């Protein structure tokens, strides 16, 4: 005859409650504390554009007439960077797509107007102060960089632009490089 010792109802209930409390404790730890303990800073990079379709425009800036060009301005927020580290003063914007180039325009005030700093360059040096850093939500540690109002970056091509042509570029800041891209839409003809 084997002796089986059976747990009492109270003891088995306490064991079940203890196991359940332990499972909930681990779940709460994983949800609340684990992300805080393994927190990574907001790495630097290009937030936008990452392949979006952008409408080409015809416009005049200064004395230059643009046809089927893509301007990045503070109004359209085409170029948005991210990161919360200060890695130096300048960053480099470089077009990778053959045939495309960049013009950089800076507002010189009401007496000077728009001044062209770069004319059809493949690589442009910009100050980090050409961007305003805006924190997201309440965290205030994830920063997005938006172009300031006194700057216009114009992506354009000397030859005819094809509808939905992809323009690839890189942005390098503090030794870190990230890519951006957009497709140029010519709109309805």
mmCIF file of N, CA, C and O in Angstrom, residues 37-128:
data_model
loop_
_atom_site.group_PDB
_atom_site.id
_atom_site.type_symbol
_atom_site.label_atom_id
_atom_site.label_comp_id
_atom_site.label_asym_id
_atom_site.label_seq_id
_atom_site.Cartn_x
_atom_site.Cartn_y
_atom_site.Cartn_z
ATOM 1 N N UNK A 37 15.497 49.676 -18.743
ATOM 2 C CA UNK A 37 16.846 49.195 -18.470
ATOM 3 C C UNK A 37 17.662 49.000 -19.742
ATOM 4 O O UNK A 37 18.877 49.163 -19.739
ATOM 5 N N UNK A 38 17.007 48.636 -20.821
ATOM 6 C CA UNK A 38 17.721 48.385 -22.077
ATOM 7 C C UNK A 38 17.576 49.546 -23.053
ATOM 8 O O UNK A 38 17.739 49.378 -24.247
ATOM 9 N N UNK A 39 17.270 50.723 -22.541
ATOM 10 C CA UNK A 39 17.018 51.899 -23.367
ATOM 11 C C UNK A 39 18.209 52.227 -24.267
ATOM 12 O O UNK A 39 19.343 52.288 -23.816
ATOM 13 N N UNK A 40 17.917 52.421 -25.532
ATOM 14 C CA UNK A 40 18.919 52.844 -26.497
ATOM 15 C C UNK A 40 18.644 54.302 -26.867
ATOM 16 O O UNK A 40 17.497 54.697 -26.996
ATOM 17 N N UNK A 41 19.692 55.079 -27.049
ATOM 18 C CA UNK A 41 19.482 56.450 -27.475
ATOM 19 C C UNK A 41 18.957 56.460 -28.901
ATOM 20 O O UNK A 41 19.082 55.479 -29.625
ATOM 21 N N UNK A 42 18.368 57.556 -29.296
ATOM 22 C CA UNK A 42 17.817 57.696 -30.634
ATOM 23 C C UNK A 42 18.986 57.800 -31.616
ATOM 24 O O UNK A 42 19.654 58.827 -31.674
ATOM 25 N N UNK A 43 19.271 56.756 -32.395
ATOM 26 C CA UNK A 43 20.421 56.813 -33.299
ATOM 27 C C UNK A 43 20.201 57.826 -34.410
ATOM 28 O O UNK A 43 19.079 58.051 -34.855
ATOM 29 N N UNK A 44 21.284 58.426 -34.867
ATOM 30 C CA UNK A 44 21.197 59.441 -35.910
ATOM 31 C C UNK A 44 20.880 58.789 -37.253
ATOM 32 O O UNK A 44 21.336 57.689 -37.544
ATOM 33 N N UNK A 45 20.084 59.485 -38.082
ATOM 34 C CA UNK A 45 19.789 58.972 -39.412
ATOM 35 C C UNK A 45 18.793 59.833 -40.154
ATOM 36 O O UNK A 45 18.406 60.903 -39.692
ATOM 37 N N UNK A 46 18.396 59.362 -41.315
ATOM 38 C CA UNK A 46 17.398 60.044 -42.141
ATOM 39 C C UNK A 46 16.038 59.448 -41.791
ATOM 40 O O UNK A 46 15.827 58.251 -41.918
ATOM 41 N N UNK A 47 15.119 60.296 -41.340
ATOM 42 C CA UNK A 47 13.758 59.832 -41.025
ATOM 43 C C UNK A 47 12.894 59.845 -42.282
ATOM 44 O O UNK A 47 12.063 58.973 -42.486
ATOM 45 N N UNK A 48 13.081 60.853 -43.131
ATOM 46 C CA UNK A 48 12.304 60.967 -44.378
ATOM 47 C C UNK A 48 13.107 61.797 -45.370
ATOM 48 O O UNK A 48 13.856 62.680 -44.973
ATOM 49 N N UNK A 49 12.986 61.530 -46.632
ATOM 50 C CA UNK A 49 12.141 60.545 -47.297
ATOM 51 C C UNK A 49 12.830 59.184 -47.356
ATOM 52 O O UNK A 49 14.038 59.103 -47.450
ATOM 53 N N UNK A 50 12.033 58.152 -47.294
ATOM 54 C CA UNK A 50 12.525 56.782 -47.402
ATOM 55 C C UNK A 50 11.750 56.062 -48.507
ATOM 56 O O UNK A 50 11.173 55.006 -48.286
ATOM 57 N N UNK A 51 11.682 56.683 -49.688
ATOM 58 C CA UNK A 51 11.028 56.064 -50.833
ATOM 59 C C UNK A 51 9.688 56.674 -51.193
ATOM 60 O O UNK A 51 8.995 56.156 -52.059
ATOM 61 N N UNK A 52 9.313 57.784 -50.539
ATOM 62 C CA UNK A 52 8.030 58.414 -50.837
ATOM 63 C C UNK A 52 7.992 58.979 -52.259
ATOM 64 O O UNK A 52 9.014 59.303 -52.841
ATOM 65 N N UNK A 53 6.786 59.119 -52.774
ATOM 66 C CA UNK A 53 6.577 59.762 -54.076
ATOM 67 C C UNK A 53 6.416 61.255 -53.830
ATOM 68 O O UNK A 53 5.630 61.675 -52.983
ATOM 69 N N UNK A 54 7.194 62.052 -54.567
ATOM 70 C CA UNK A 54 7.201 63.501 -54.393
ATOM 71 C C UNK A 54 6.868 64.153 -55.726
ATOM 72 O O UNK A 54 7.403 63.761 -56.767
ATOM 73 N N UNK A 55 5.990 65.139 -55.699
ATOM 74 C CA UNK A 55 5.587 65.833 -56.912
ATOM 75 C C UNK A 55 6.649 66.844 -57.331
ATOM 76 O O UNK A 55 7.063 67.689 -56.541
ATOM 77 N N UNK A 56 7.114 66.736 -58.579
ATOM 78 C CA UNK A 56 8.078 67.692 -59.119
ATOM 79 C C UNK A 56 7.391 69.039 -59.324
ATOM 80 O O UNK A 56 6.183 69.104 -59.557
ATOM 81 N N UNK A 57 8.170 70.103 -59.228
ATOM 82 C CA UNK A 57 7.610 71.451 -59.330
ATOM 83 C C UNK A 57 8.407 72.288 -60.312
ATOM 84 O O UNK A 57 9.599 72.076 -60.513
ATOM 85 N N UNK A 58 7.717 73.263 -60.888
ATOM 86 C CA UNK A 58 8.363 74.289 -61.698
ATOM 87 C C UNK A 58 8.263 75.584 -60.895
ATOM 88 O O UNK A 58 7.173 75.993 -60.509
ATOM 89 N N UNK A 59 9.411 76.210 -60.634
ATOM 90 C CA UNK A 59 9.406 77.426 -59.816
ATOM 91 C C UNK A 59 10.670 78.231 -60.092
ATOM 92 O O UNK A 59 11.598 77.757 -60.742
ATOM 93 N N UNK A 60 10.682 79.449 -59.586
ATOM 94 C CA UNK A 60 11.834 80.333 -59.722
ATOM 95 C C UNK A 60 12.320 80.701 -58.332
ATOM 96 O O UNK A 60 11.529 81.051 -57.458
ATOM 97 N N UNK A 61 13.625 80.616 -58.139
ATOM 98 C CA UNK A 61 14.239 81.003 -56.872
ATOM 99 C C UNK A 61 15.433 81.878 -57.216
ATOM 100 O O UNK A 61 16.315 81.454 -57.974
ATOM 101 N N UNK A 62 15.439 83.098 -56.700
ATOM 102 C CA UNK A 62 16.477 84.041 -57.108
ATOM 103 C C UNK A 62 16.295 84.334 -58.584
ATOM 104 O O UNK A 62 15.219 84.717 -59.016
ATOM 105 N N UNK A 63 17.343 84.121 -59.373
ATOM 106 C CA UNK A 63 17.266 84.321 -60.819
ATOM 107 C C UNK A 63 17.255 82.993 -61.574
ATOM 108 O O UNK A 63 17.433 82.971 -62.791
ATOM 109 N N UNK A 64 17.046 81.886 -60.874
ATOM 110 C CA UNK A 64 17.108 80.561 -61.487
ATOM 111 C C UNK A 64 15.697 79.998 -61.647
ATOM 112 O O UNK A 64 14.913 79.976 -60.695
ATOM 113 N N UNK A 65 15.384 79.553 -62.879
ATOM 114 C CA UNK A 65 14.109 78.891 -63.161
ATOM 115 C C UNK A 65 14.323 77.386 -63.112
ATOM 116 O O UNK A 65 15.183 76.857 -63.815
ATOM 117 N N UNK A 66 13.529 76.696 -62.298
ATOM 118 C CA UNK A 66 13.627 75.245 -62.173
ATOM 119 C C UNK A 66 12.452 74.579 -62.879
ATOM 120 O O UNK A 66 11.317 75.039 -62.775
ATOM 121 N N UNK A 67 12.751 73.491 -63.591
ATOM 122 C CA UNK A 67 11.722 72.688 -64.244
ATOM 123 C C UNK A 67 11.824 71.268 -63.715
ATOM 124 O O UNK A 67 12.903 70.670 -63.747
ATOM 125 N N UNK A 68 10.696 70.735 -63.236
ATOM 126 C CA UNK A 68 10.633 69.377 -62.676
ATOM 127 C C UNK A 68 11.698 69.150 -61.597
ATOM 128 O O UNK A 68 12.398 68.145 -61.597
ATOM 129 N N UNK A 69 11.804 70.100 -60.682
ATOM 130 C CA UNK A 69 12.752 70.010 -59.569
ATOM 131 C C UNK A 69 11.990 69.682 -58.284
ATOM 132 O O UNK A 69 10.773 69.836 -58.204
ATOM 133 N N UNK A 70 12.726 69.234 -57.291
ATOM 134 C CA UNK A 70 12.129 68.869 -56.007
ATOM 135 C C UNK A 70 12.790 69.710 -54.914
ATOM 136 O O UNK A 70 13.949 69.474 -54.572
ATOM 137 N N UNK A 71 12.052 70.686 -54.358
ATOM 138 C CA UNK A 71 12.617 71.491 -53.280
ATOM 139 C C UNK A 71 12.343 70.866 -51.908
ATOM 140 O O UNK A 71 11.260 70.349 -51.650
ATOM 141 N N UNK A 72 13.323 70.918 -51.029
ATOM 142 C CA UNK A 72 13.137 70.548 -49.623
ATOM 143 C C UNK A 72 13.137 71.852 -48.839
ATOM 144 O O UNK A 72 14.126 72.597 -48.859
ATOM 145 N N UNK A 73 12.011 72.149 -48.194
ATOM 146 C CA UNK A 73 11.857 73.420 -47.476
ATOM 147 C C UNK A 73 11.335 73.158 -46.065
ATOM 148 O O UNK A 73 10.964 72.030 -45.723
ATOM 149 N N UNK A 74 11.256 74.228 -45.291
ATOM 150 C CA UNK A 74 10.671 74.100 -43.950
ATOM 151 C C UNK A 74 9.154 73.929 -44.037
ATOM 152 O O UNK A 74 8.533 73.451 -43.093
ATOM 153 N N UNK A 75 8.560 74.300 -45.167
ATOM 154 C CA UNK A 75 7.111 74.156 -45.311
ATOM 155 C C UNK A 75 6.703 72.734 -45.688
ATOM 156 O O UNK A 75 5.701 72.223 -45.204
ATOM 157 N N UNK A 76 7.459 72.083 -46.573
ATOM 158 C CA UNK A 76 7.037 70.744 -47.013
ATOM 159 C C UNK A 76 7.676 69.612 -46.207
ATOM 160 O O UNK A 76 7.254 68.466 -46.321
ATOM 161 N N UNK A 77 8.688 69.916 -45.404
ATOM 162 C CA UNK A 77 9.360 68.908 -44.566
ATOM 163 C C UNK A 77 9.704 67.637 -45.342
ATOM 164 O O UNK A 77 9.511 66.523 -44.859
ATOM 165 N N UNK A 78 10.208 67.815 -46.553
ATOM 166 C CA UNK A 78 10.621 66.662 -47.356
ATOM 167 C C UNK A 78 11.808 65.948 -46.712
ATOM 168 O O UNK A 78 11.829 64.729 -46.609
ATOM 169 N N UNK A 79 12.795 66.721 -46.249
ATOM 170 C CA UNK A 79 13.988 66.151 -45.627
ATOM 171 C C UNK A 79 13.859 66.276 -44.112
ATOM 172 O O UNK A 79 13.840 67.381 -43.572
ATOM 173 N N UNK A 80 13.753 65.129 -43.432
ATOM 174 C CA UNK A 80 13.669 65.102 -41.976
ATOM 175 C C UNK A 80 14.733 64.137 -41.470
ATOM 176 O O UNK A 80 14.797 62.986 -41.898
ATOM 177 N N UNK A 81 15.568 64.625 -40.565
ATOM 178 C CA UNK A 81 16.601 63.801 -39.954
ATOM 179 C C UNK A 81 16.173 63.471 -38.529
ATOM 180 O O UNK A 81 15.221 64.051 -38.018
ATOM 181 N N UNK A 82 16.883 62.547 -37.892
ATOM 182 C CA UNK A 82 16.569 62.199 -36.504
ATOM 183 C C UNK A 82 17.858 61.958 -35.750
ATOM 184 O O UNK A 82 18.898 61.673 -36.336
ATOM 185 N N UNK A 83 17.790 62.085 -34.454
ATOM 186 C CA UNK A 83 18.943 61.824 -33.590
ATOM 187 C C UNK A 83 19.016 62.837 -32.475
ATOM 188 O O UNK A 83 18.540 63.960 -32.607
ATOM 189 N N UNK A 84 19.620 62.434 -31.355
ATOM 190 C CA UNK A 84 19.719 63.353 -30.243
ATOM 191 C C UNK A 84 21.153 63.603 -29.804
ATOM 192 O O UNK A 84 21.376 64.208 -28.775
ATOM 193 N N UNK A 85 22.109 63.125 -30.554
ATOM 194 C CA UNK A 85 23.510 63.359 -30.202
ATOM 195 C C UNK A 85 24.075 64.527 -30.995
ATOM 196 O O UNK A 85 23.767 64.709 -32.166
ATOM 197 N N UNK A 86 24.928 65.315 -30.340
ATOM 198 C CA UNK A 86 25.627 66.398 -31.012
ATOM 199 C C UNK A 86 26.964 65.838 -31.481
ATOM 200 O O UNK A 86 27.871 65.625 -30.685
ATOM 201 N N UNK A 87 27.074 65.590 -32.775
ATOM 202 C CA UNK A 87 28.261 64.931 -33.324
ATOM 203 C C UNK A 87 29.136 65.874 -34.134
ATOM 204 O O UNK A 87 29.929 65.434 -34.949
ATOM 205 N N UNK A 88 28.989 67.176 -33.955
ATOM 206 C CA UNK A 88 29.801 68.139 -34.689
ATOM 207 C C UNK A 88 28.938 69.182 -35.346
ATOM 208 O O UNK A 88 27.712 69.170 -35.238
ATOM 209 N N UNK A 89 29.591 70.103 -36.041
ATOM 210 C CA UNK A 89 28.868 71.240 -36.601
ATOM 211 C C UNK A 89 28.272 70.967 -37.975
ATOM 212 O O UNK A 89 27.168 71.380 -38.261
ATOM 213 N N UNK A 90 29.004 70.246 -38.846
ATOM 214 C CA UNK A 90 28.530 70.113 -40.226
ATOM 215 C C UNK A 90 28.080 68.692 -40.549
ATOM 216 O O UNK A 90 28.523 67.727 -39.949
ATOM 217 N N UNK A 91 27.186 68.628 -41.519
ATOM 218 C CA UNK A 91 26.771 67.351 -42.076
ATOM 219 C C UNK A 91 26.867 67.454 -43.587
ATOM 220 O O UNK A 91 26.868 68.542 -44.153
ATOM 221 N N UNK A 92 26.945 66.305 -44.239
ATOM 222 C CA UNK A 92 27.139 66.255 -45.685
ATOM 223 C C UNK A 92 25.966 65.545 -46.339
ATOM 224 O O UNK A 92 25.619 64.431 -45.960
ATOM 225 N N UNK A 93 25.381 66.199 -47.325
ATOM 226 C CA UNK A 93 24.288 65.639 -48.124
ATOM 227 C C UNK A 93 24.867 65.342 -49.504
ATOM 228 O O UNK A 93 25.433 66.233 -50.137
ATOM 229 N N UNK A 94 24.752 64.086 -49.945
ATOM 230 C CA UNK A 94 25.348 63.692 -51.230
ATOM 231 C C UNK A 94 24.335 62.933 -52.072
ATOM 232 O O UNK A 94 23.727 61.962 -51.602
ATOM 233 N N UNK A 95 24.149 63.353 -53.321
ATOM 234 C CA UNK A 95 23.255 62.672 -54.256
ATOM 235 C C UNK A 95 23.992 61.485 -54.848
ATOM 236 O O UNK A 95 25.124 61.602 -55.307
ATOM 237 N N UNK A 96 23.336 60.317 -54.839
ATOM 238 C CA UNK A 96 23.933 59.097 -55.373
ATOM 239 C C UNK A 96 23.472 58.794 -56.800
ATOM 240 O O UNK A 96 24.165 58.103 -57.531
ATOM 241 N N UNK A 97 22.298 59.295 -57.185
ATOM 242 C CA UNK A 97 21.723 58.991 -58.497
ATOM 243 C C UNK A 97 22.430 59.798 -59.579
ATOM 244 O O UNK A 97 22.501 61.028 -59.489
ATOM 245 N N UNK A 98 22.954 59.132 -60.615
ATOM 246 C CA UNK A 98 23.645 59.842 -61.692
ATOM 247 C C UNK A 98 22.721 60.851 -62.390
ATOM 248 O O UNK A 98 21.539 60.589 -62.601
ATOM 249 N N UNK A 99 23.285 62.012 -62.728
ATOM 250 C CA UNK A 99 22.543 63.045 -63.444
ATOM 251 C C UNK A 99 21.841 64.032 -62.531
ATOM 252 O O UNK A 99 21.472 65.113 -62.961
ATOM 253 N N UNK A 100 21.638 63.687 -61.276
ATOM 254 C CA UNK A 100 20.968 64.579 -60.326
ATOM 255 C C UNK A 100 22.005 65.371 -59.541
ATOM 256 O O UNK A 100 23.118 64.909 -59.305
ATOM 257 N N UNK A 101 21.606 66.581 -59.133
ATOM 258 C CA UNK A 101 22.490 67.415 -58.339
ATOM 259 C C UNK A 101 21.664 68.254 -57.356
ATOM 260 O O UNK A 101 20.431 68.223 -57.374
ATOM 261 N N UNK A 102 22.361 68.998 -56.512
ATOM 262 C CA UNK A 102 21.728 69.777 -55.446
ATOM 263 C C UNK A 102 22.127 71.236 -55.563
ATOM 264 O O UNK A 102 23.293 71.554 -55.784
ATOM 265 N N UNK A 103 21.139 72.110 -55.389
ATOM 266 C CA UNK A 103 21.396 73.537 -55.194
ATOM 267 C C UNK A 103 21.004 73.861 -53.764
ATOM 268 O O UNK A 103 19.969 73.402 -53.279
ATOM 269 N N UNK A 104 21.822 74.657 -53.094
ATOM 270 C CA UNK A 104 21.501 75.104 -51.745
ATOM 271 C C UNK A 104 21.301 76.610 -51.767
ATOM 272 O O UNK A 104 22.166 77.351 -52.217
ATOM 273 N N UNK A 105 20.134 77.029 -51.292
ATOM 274 C CA UNK A 105 19.787 78.439 -51.223
ATOM 275 C C UNK A 105 19.639 78.850 -49.765
ATOM 276 O O UNK A 105 19.052 78.122 -48.965
ATOM 277 N N UNK A 106 20.190 80.037 -49.440
ATOM 278 C CA UNK A 106 20.110 80.574 -48.080
ATOM 279 C C UNK A 106 19.546 81.987 -48.151
ATOM 280 O O UNK A 106 19.941 82.784 -49.013
ATOM 281 N N UNK A 107 18.608 82.277 -47.256
ATOM 282 C CA UNK A 107 18.000 83.604 -47.212
ATOM 283 C C UNK A 107 18.993 84.575 -46.582
ATOM 284 O O UNK A 107 19.441 84.391 -45.462
ATOM 285 N N UNK A 108 19.355 85.612 -47.341
ATOM 286 C CA UNK A 108 20.336 86.595 -46.888
ATOM 287 C C UNK A 108 19.719 87.830 -46.273
ATOM 288 O O UNK A 108 20.408 88.820 -46.040
ATOM 289 N N UNK A 109 18.430 87.813 -46.030
ATOM 290 C CA UNK A 109 17.752 88.983 -45.483
ATOM 291 C C UNK A 109 17.047 89.746 -46.583
ATOM 292 O O UNK A 109 17.226 89.472 -47.775
ATOM 293 N N UNK A 110 16.257 90.730 -46.202
ATOM 294 C CA UNK A 110 15.466 91.466 -47.193
ATOM 295 C C UNK A 110 16.336 92.269 -48.153
ATOM 296 O O UNK A 110 15.948 92.505 -49.289
ATOM 297 N N UNK A 111 17.528 92.665 -47.745
ATOM 298 C CA UNK A 111 18.393 93.440 -48.643
ATOM 299 C C UNK A 111 19.105 92.557 -49.667
ATOM 300 O O UNK A 111 19.342 92.973 -50.796
ATOM 301 N N UNK A 112 19.437 91.319 -49.296
ATOM 302 C CA UNK A 112 20.177 90.427 -50.199
ATOM 303 C C UNK A 112 19.291 89.385 -50.864
ATOM 304 O O UNK A 112 19.636 88.865 -51.918
ATOM 305 N N UNK A 113 18.175 89.021 -50.236
ATOM 306 C CA UNK A 113 17.282 88.010 -50.813
ATOM 307 C C UNK A 113 17.886 86.617 -50.748
ATOM 308 O O UNK A 113 18.751 86.322 -49.932
ATOM 309 N N UNK A 114 17.428 85.743 -51.642
ATOM 310 C CA UNK A 114 17.918 84.361 -51.686
ATOM 311 C C UNK A 114 19.283 84.322 -52.344
ATOM 312 O O UNK A 114 19.477 84.859 -53.422
ATOM 313 N N UNK A 115 20.241 83.660 -51.692
ATOM 314 C CA UNK A 115 21.599 83.539 -52.214
ATOM 315 C C UNK A 115 21.898 82.062 -52.452
ATOM 316 O O UNK A 115 21.662 81.217 -51.584
ATOM 317 N N UNK A 116 22.430 81.777 -53.636
ATOM 318 C CA UNK A 116 22.752 80.397 -53.994
ATOM 319 C C UNK A 116 24.153 80.065 -53.484
ATOM 320 O O UNK A 116 25.141 80.643 -53.920
ATOM 321 N N UNK A 117 24.222 79.105 -52.546
ATOM 322 C CA UNK A 117 25.506 78.710 -51.961
ATOM 323 C C UNK A 117 26.160 77.571 -52.742
ATOM 324 O O UNK A 117 27.377 77.487 -52.791
ATOM 325 N N UNK A 118 25.355 76.672 -53.295
ATOM 326 C CA UNK A 118 25.862 75.576 -54.122
ATOM 327 C C UNK A 118 25.048 75.547 -55.402
ATOM 328 O O UNK A 118 23.829 75.689 -55.369
ATOM 329 N N UNK A 119 25.731 75.354 -56.540
ATOM 330 C CA UNK A 119 25.067 75.294 -57.842
ATOM 331 C C UNK A 119 25.357 73.938 -58.475
ATOM 332 O O UNK A 119 26.485 73.651 -58.862
ATOM 333 N N UNK A 120 24.341 73.094 -58.563
ATOM 334 C CA UNK A 120 24.414 71.760 -59.161
ATOM 335 C C UNK A 120 25.595 70.955 -58.619
ATOM 336 O O UNK A 120 26.423 70.441 -59.360
ATOM 337 N N UNK A 121 25.650 70.842 -57.297
ATOM 338 C CA UNK A 121 26.714 70.077 -56.631
ATOM 339 C C UNK A 121 26.219 68.663 -56.340
ATOM 340 O O UNK A 121 25.037 68.450 -56.106
ATOM 341 N N UNK A 122 27.119 67.714 -56.372
ATOM 342 C CA UNK A 122 26.778 66.336 -55.998
ATOM 343 C C UNK A 122 26.850 66.169 -54.482
ATOM 344 O O UNK A 122 26.248 65.281 -53.923
ATOM 345 N N UNK A 123 27.622 67.044 -53.832
ATOM 346 C CA UNK A 123 27.811 66.968 -52.384
ATOM 347 C C UNK A 123 27.714 68.366 -51.791
ATOM 348 O O UNK A 123 28.318 69.306 -52.308
ATOM 349 N N UNK A 124 26.943 68.493 -50.712
ATOM 350 C CA UNK A 124 26.698 69.788 -50.083
ATOM 351 C C UNK A 124 27.008 69.671 -48.593
ATOM 352 O O UNK A 124 26.608 68.708 -47.947
ATOM 353 N N UNK A 125 27.727 70.664 -48.066
ATOM 354 C CA UNK A 125 28.002 70.742 -46.632
ATOM 355 C C UNK A 125 26.980 71.677 -46.000
ATOM 356 O O UNK A 125 26.782 72.788 -46.481
ATOM 357 N N UNK A 126 26.328 71.207 -44.935
ATOM 358 C CA UNK A 126 25.336 72.009 -44.219
ATOM 359 C C UNK A 126 25.699 72.072 -42.746
ATOM 360 O O UNK A 126 26.202 71.096 -42.191
ATOM 361 N N UNK A 127 25.402 73.187 -42.122
ATOM 362 C CA UNK A 127 25.582 73.297 -40.684
ATOM 363 C C UNK A 127 24.432 72.562 -39.995
ATOM 364 O O UNK A 127 23.309 72.538 -40.492
ATOM 365 N N UNK A 128 24.706 71.985 -38.841
ATOM 366 C CA UNK A 128 23.634 71.365 -38.068
ATOM 367 C C UNK A 128 22.608 72.414 -37.649
ATOM 368 O O UNK A 128 21.461 72.092 -37.374
#
